[in-house]
Amino acid sequence: MIFNNKLQTIFDNNYTFIPIIMTFSFPSMSRKDGNVYVPMGSGIWTSARPPQYSKETQDLLKVMMQESKLTNFQQRQIREQLQSGGALPVQCHPSTSKPQTKAPVSTSRPSKGSVINTRPSLRPAERCRAGDAYEREKFKPQATRDLNKEKSRLQNLMATGKEMPEVPKPPPPQAEGGEEEERDRFDELIAEIQERWDFLEEMESLGRGKQYYNIINTEISQKLREMEIIDKQRSAELREALKKSENRMSAT
């Protein structure tokens, strides 16, 4: 066997390499007198010997292993293949000869949410009444138009071909004597004082008169001062009446 050694090796990541070309040439079989010449040891019933790498090839591989800075384990694997004549490995792990298995990729399925029942079903009457299905829409009256006004507008439009401007409404007549007379302020003050005295008597009957006595007296005094400004004579008479009621309450 004659070797024409042409080896091209690519190293990848300092531990993978690929032998590209290694060609072998065998002597051509000659035909003489109808007989085929078969080299010795290459017959069908003869086991072929493993191919042996030449010394130049082995030296070249040693130099390439040193340049590529392979680990001792990788170099030992390659030397064993050279000695046995086997094919050089395409890839070689730096620390183990076991085949590398890829980690299984876990494909997690998206979790299904709550399954909605799409089958038609009947609802009970209570659930139907509880909803808004049986509520009627409330009638909302719209603004009505003055029919007489619309008739006159259409008549003018048919007669003249244009709409007549609206006649402004006259202002409402004012009552004779001017504005309504306001209620006498003095009488209002008397009514307010009477309300406070009634409230105080009610609290006295409930046993809570002392709690409101000072507050009510202060408000009544303010009302009396305002009444004195309006009418001194009538305010004096009212003071006398208040004193009598106070004496009556103190006696009780």
Short mmCIF file of C-alpha atoms in Angstrom, two decimals:
data_model
loop_
_atom_site.label_atom_id
_atom_site.label_comp_id
_atom_site.label_asym_id
_atom_site.label_seq_id
_atom_site.Cartn_x
_atom_site.Cartn_y
_atom_site.Cartn_z
CA MET A 1 0.00 0.00 0.00
CA ILE A 2 1.37 3.38 -1.06
CA PHE A 3 0.33 6.52 0.91
CA ASN A 4 -0.08 9.93 -0.61
CA ASN A 5 -0.48 11.91 2.60
CA LYS A 6 -2.28 15.16 2.30
CA LEU A 7 -3.66 16.17 5.73
CA GLN A 8 -5.41 19.34 6.52
CA THR A 9 -6.59 19.76 10.12
CA ILE A 10 -8.80 22.52 11.54
CA PHE A 11 -8.69 23.07 15.27
CA ASP A 12 -11.68 24.68 16.99
CA ASN A 13 -11.70 26.03 20.60
CA ASN A 14 -8.42 24.31 21.40
CA TYR A 15 -9.97 20.87 21.55
CA THR A 16 -11.81 20.08 18.25
CA PHE A 17 -10.12 19.28 14.97
CA ILE A 18 -11.27 17.83 11.64
CA PRO A 19 -9.03 15.82 9.37
CA ILE A 20 -10.06 16.83 5.88
CA ILE A 21 -8.21 14.79 3.30
CA MET A 22 -6.25 11.60 3.55
CA THR A 23 -6.03 9.75 0.30
CA PHE A 24 -4.74 6.28 -0.27
CA SER A 25 -3.70 4.84 -3.62
CA PHE A 26 -3.85 1.14 -4.23
CA PRO A 27 -1.95 -0.65 -6.99
CA SER A 28 -4.10 -1.28 -10.00
CA MET A 29 -5.16 -4.79 -10.62
CA SER A 30 -3.74 -6.15 -13.87
CA ARG A 31 -5.41 -8.63 -16.11
CA LYS A 32 -3.10 -11.23 -17.71
CA ASP A 33 -4.38 -14.16 -19.68
CA GLY A 34 -7.84 -13.63 -18.28
CA ASN A 35 -6.58 -13.89 -14.74
CA VAL A 36 -6.90 -11.05 -12.26
CA TYR A 37 -3.92 -10.25 -10.10
CA VAL A 38 -4.96 -9.75 -6.47
CA PRO A 39 -2.35 -8.46 -4.02
CA MET A 40 -1.42 -10.71 -1.16
CA GLY A 41 -3.47 -10.36 1.99
CA SER A 42 -6.33 -8.52 0.27
CA GLY A 43 -8.55 -11.41 -0.71
CA ILE A 44 -12.13 -11.94 0.30
CA TRP A 45 -11.29 -14.64 2.85
CA THR A 46 -8.30 -12.79 4.25
CA SER A 47 -8.88 -10.17 6.96
CA ALA A 48 -7.39 -6.84 5.96
CA ARG A 49 -4.80 -5.42 8.29
CA PRO A 50 -5.55 -2.00 9.82
CA PRO A 51 -3.94 0.85 7.91
CA GLN A 52 -0.77 2.21 9.41
CA TYR A 53 0.01 5.94 9.45
CA SER A 54 3.42 6.89 8.17
CA LYS A 55 6.06 8.40 10.42
CA GLU A 56 5.77 11.76 8.65
CA THR A 57 2.04 11.85 9.36
CA GLN A 58 2.57 11.03 13.01
CA ASP A 59 5.27 13.69 13.36
CA LEU A 60 3.02 16.25 11.67
CA LEU A 61 0.17 15.45 14.03
CA LYS A 62 2.45 15.75 17.08
CA VAL A 63 3.58 19.20 15.98
CA MET A 64 0.00 20.28 15.34
CA MET A 65 -1.11 18.98 18.77
CA GLN A 66 1.63 20.98 20.46
CA GLU A 67 0.76 24.14 18.56
CA SER A 68 -2.93 23.79 19.30
CA LYS A 69 -2.22 23.34 23.06
CA LEU A 70 -4.34 20.25 23.46
CA THR A 71 -4.73 18.66 26.88
CA ASN A 72 -2.89 15.47 27.82
CA PHE A 73 -6.12 13.52 27.61
CA GLN A 74 -6.78 14.73 24.05
CA GLN A 75 -3.22 13.96 22.96
CA ARG A 76 -3.46 10.44 24.44
CA GLN A 77 -6.71 9.80 22.54
CA ILE A 78 -5.10 10.85 19.26
CA ARG A 79 -1.96 8.74 19.85
CA GLU A 80 -4.10 5.67 20.53
CA GLN A 81 -5.92 6.17 17.22
CA LEU A 82 -2.59 6.59 15.39
CA GLN A 83 -1.20 3.39 16.85
CA SER A 84 -4.34 1.36 16.14
CA GLY A 85 -4.76 2.87 12.67
CA GLY A 86 -8.29 4.00 13.38
CA ALA A 87 -9.99 7.14 12.14
CA LEU A 88 -9.10 10.32 13.97
CA PRO A 89 -11.95 11.74 16.04
CA VAL A 90 -13.73 14.77 14.68
CA GLN A 91 -14.34 16.11 18.20
CA CYS A 92 -12.66 15.24 21.45
CA HIS A 93 -13.69 16.43 24.89
CA PRO A 94 -10.78 17.82 26.95
CA SER A 95 -11.43 15.58 29.99
CA THR A 96 -13.70 12.61 29.13
CA SER A 97 -14.33 10.15 26.33
CA LYS A 98 -18.04 9.72 27.05
CA PRO A 99 -20.37 11.01 24.34
CA GLN A 100 -21.81 14.37 25.22
CA THR A 101 -25.57 14.39 25.45
CA LYS A 102 -27.50 17.56 25.10
CA ALA A 103 -29.64 18.55 28.03
CA PRO A 104 -33.30 18.04 27.22
CA VAL A 105 -35.07 21.28 26.57
CA SER A 106 -38.14 21.48 28.73
CA THR A 107 -40.99 22.95 26.77
CA SER A 108 -43.40 24.21 29.36
CA ARG A 109 -46.89 24.47 28.08
CA PRO A 110 -48.77 27.63 28.92
CA SER A 111 -51.09 27.09 31.83
CA LYS A 112 -54.68 27.06 30.83
CA GLY A 113 -56.89 29.49 32.64
CA SER A 114 -60.33 28.84 33.92
CA VAL A 115 -62.34 26.93 31.36
CA ILE A 116 -65.52 28.73 30.43
CA ASN A 117 -68.52 26.52 29.99
CA THR A 118 -69.84 27.27 26.52
CA ARG A 119 -72.75 24.87 26.72
CA PRO A 120 -76.13 26.61 26.80
CA SER A 121 -77.90 26.39 30.13
CA LEU A 122 -81.11 27.74 31.61
CA ARG A 123 -81.00 30.35 34.34
CA PRO A 124 -83.40 30.14 37.26
CA ALA A 125 -86.18 32.70 37.50
CA GLU A 126 -84.69 34.38 40.57
CA ARG A 127 -81.47 35.18 38.72
CA CYS A 128 -83.44 36.55 35.78
CA ARG A 129 -85.49 38.80 38.06
CA ALA A 130 -82.40 39.92 39.95
CA GLY A 131 -80.90 41.41 36.77
CA ASP A 132 -82.02 44.47 34.85
CA ALA A 133 -83.72 42.54 32.06
CA TYR A 134 -87.24 43.15 33.39
CA GLU A 135 -86.80 46.82 34.28
CA ARG A 136 -88.56 49.16 31.91
CA GLU A 137 -86.89 52.30 30.76
CA LYS A 138 -88.38 55.31 32.45
CA PHE A 139 -90.22 57.70 30.21
CA LYS A 140 -88.44 61.02 29.88
CA PRO A 141 -90.69 63.66 28.38
CA GLN A 142 -89.05 65.86 25.80
CA ALA A 143 -89.55 69.55 25.46
CA THR A 144 -92.79 70.21 23.62
CA ARG A 145 -93.24 72.91 21.02
CA ASP A 146 -96.01 75.49 20.95
CA LEU A 147 -98.28 74.27 18.16
CA ASN A 148 -99.95 77.66 17.65
CA LYS A 149 -96.57 79.29 17.32
CA GLU A 150 -95.46 76.68 14.78
CA LYS A 151 -98.66 77.16 12.75
CA SER A 152 -98.20 80.93 12.56
CA ARG A 153 -94.55 80.47 11.59
CA LEU A 154 -95.47 78.13 8.73
CA GLN A 155 -98.25 80.49 7.56
CA ASN A 156 -95.84 83.42 7.38
CA LEU A 157 -93.29 81.23 5.60
CA MET A 158 -95.82 80.16 2.95
CA ALA A 159 -97.18 83.68 2.48
CA THR A 160 -94.00 85.77 2.44
CA GLY A 161 -91.36 83.11 1.69
CA LYS A 162 -89.34 84.01 4.74
CA GLU A 163 -89.60 83.58 8.47
CA MET A 164 -90.83 86.52 10.48
CA PRO A 165 -88.73 87.64 13.43
CA GLU A 166 -90.05 86.69 16.82
CA VAL A 167 -91.95 89.39 18.65
CA PRO A 168 -90.37 90.01 22.07
CA LYS A 169 -92.63 89.23 24.99
CA PRO A 170 -93.73 92.19 27.08
CA PRO A 171 -92.38 92.27 30.63
CA PRO A 172 -94.78 91.05 33.33
CA PRO A 173 -96.80 93.85 34.93
CA GLN A 174 -95.45 95.05 38.24
CA ALA A 175 -97.70 95.02 41.28
CA GLU A 176 -98.93 98.41 42.43
CA GLY A 177 -97.17 99.87 45.42
CA GLY A 178 -93.71 98.59 44.44
CA GLU A 179 -92.05 95.62 46.05
CA GLU A 180 -93.70 93.57 48.72
CA GLU A 181 -93.09 94.93 52.16
CA GLU A 182 -90.60 92.96 54.12
CA ARG A 183 -91.58 91.46 57.40
CA ASP A 184 -90.94 93.60 60.42
CA ARG A 185 -87.50 92.78 61.78
CA PHE A 186 -88.64 93.47 65.31
CA ASP A 187 -91.30 90.77 65.08
CA GLU A 188 -88.75 88.33 63.68
CA LEU A 189 -86.46 88.94 66.65
CA ILE A 190 -89.34 88.34 69.06
CA ALA A 191 -90.11 85.01 67.37
CA GLU A 192 -86.44 83.95 67.52
CA ILE A 193 -86.23 84.79 71.24
CA GLN A 194 -89.43 82.85 71.90
CA GLU A 195 -88.02 79.80 70.08
CA ARG A 196 -84.92 79.85 72.28
CA TRP A 197 -86.97 80.11 75.45
CA ASP A 198 -89.13 77.19 74.37
CA PHE A 199 -86.01 75.14 73.66
CA LEU A 200 -84.55 75.99 77.06
CA GLU A 201 -87.77 74.99 78.84
CA GLU A 202 -87.73 71.67 76.99
CA MET A 203 -84.14 71.00 78.09
CA GLU A 204 -85.11 71.91 81.68
CA SER A 205 -87.81 69.27 81.61
CA LEU A 206 -85.22 66.71 80.45
CA GLY A 207 -82.77 67.73 83.18
CA ARG A 208 -80.25 69.28 80.75
CA GLY A 209 -81.14 72.96 81.25
CA LYS A 210 -77.79 73.90 82.84
CA GLN A 211 -75.95 72.61 79.78
CA TYR A 212 -77.69 75.09 77.44
CA TYR A 213 -78.58 77.94 79.83
CA ASN A 214 -75.52 80.14 79.20
CA ILE A 215 -75.63 79.62 75.43
CA ILE A 216 -79.32 80.50 75.14
CA ASN A 217 -78.96 83.59 77.38
CA THR A 218 -76.07 84.87 75.28
CA GLU A 219 -78.09 84.55 72.06
CA ILE A 220 -81.12 86.21 73.65
CA SER A 221 -78.98 89.14 74.85
CA GLN A 222 -77.70 89.69 71.32
CA LYS A 223 -81.25 89.72 69.97
CA LEU A 224 -82.34 92.24 72.66
CA ARG A 225 -79.53 94.64 71.76
CA GLU A 226 -80.62 94.55 68.14
CA MET A 227 -84.21 95.17 69.20
CA GLU A 228 -83.19 98.21 71.30
CA ILE A 229 -81.62 99.74 68.24
CA ILE A 230 -84.87 99.27 66.32
CA ASP A 231 -87.36 100.27 69.00
CA LYS A 232 -86.38 101.09 72.58
CA GLN A 233 -89.92 101.16 73.99
CA ARG A 234 -90.93 97.76 72.65
CA SER A 235 -87.62 96.27 73.73
CA ALA A 236 -88.12 97.52 77.28
CA GLU A 237 -91.50 95.83 77.45
CA LEU A 238 -89.96 92.61 76.20
CA ARG A 239 -87.23 92.80 78.84
CA GLU A 240 -89.86 93.05 81.57
CA ALA A 241 -91.62 89.99 80.23
CA LEU A 242 -88.33 88.04 80.12
CA LYS A 243 -87.51 88.96 83.70
CA LYS A 244 -90.86 87.64 84.86
CA SER A 245 -90.31 84.34 83.04
CA GLU A 246 -86.82 84.03 84.55
CA ASN A 247 -88.16 84.58 88.04
CA ARG A 248 -90.82 81.97 87.42
CA MET A 249 -88.23 79.43 86.27
CA SER A 250 -85.94 80.12 89.22
CA ALA A 251 -88.86 79.66 91.62
CA THR A 252 -89.59 76.25 90.17
#
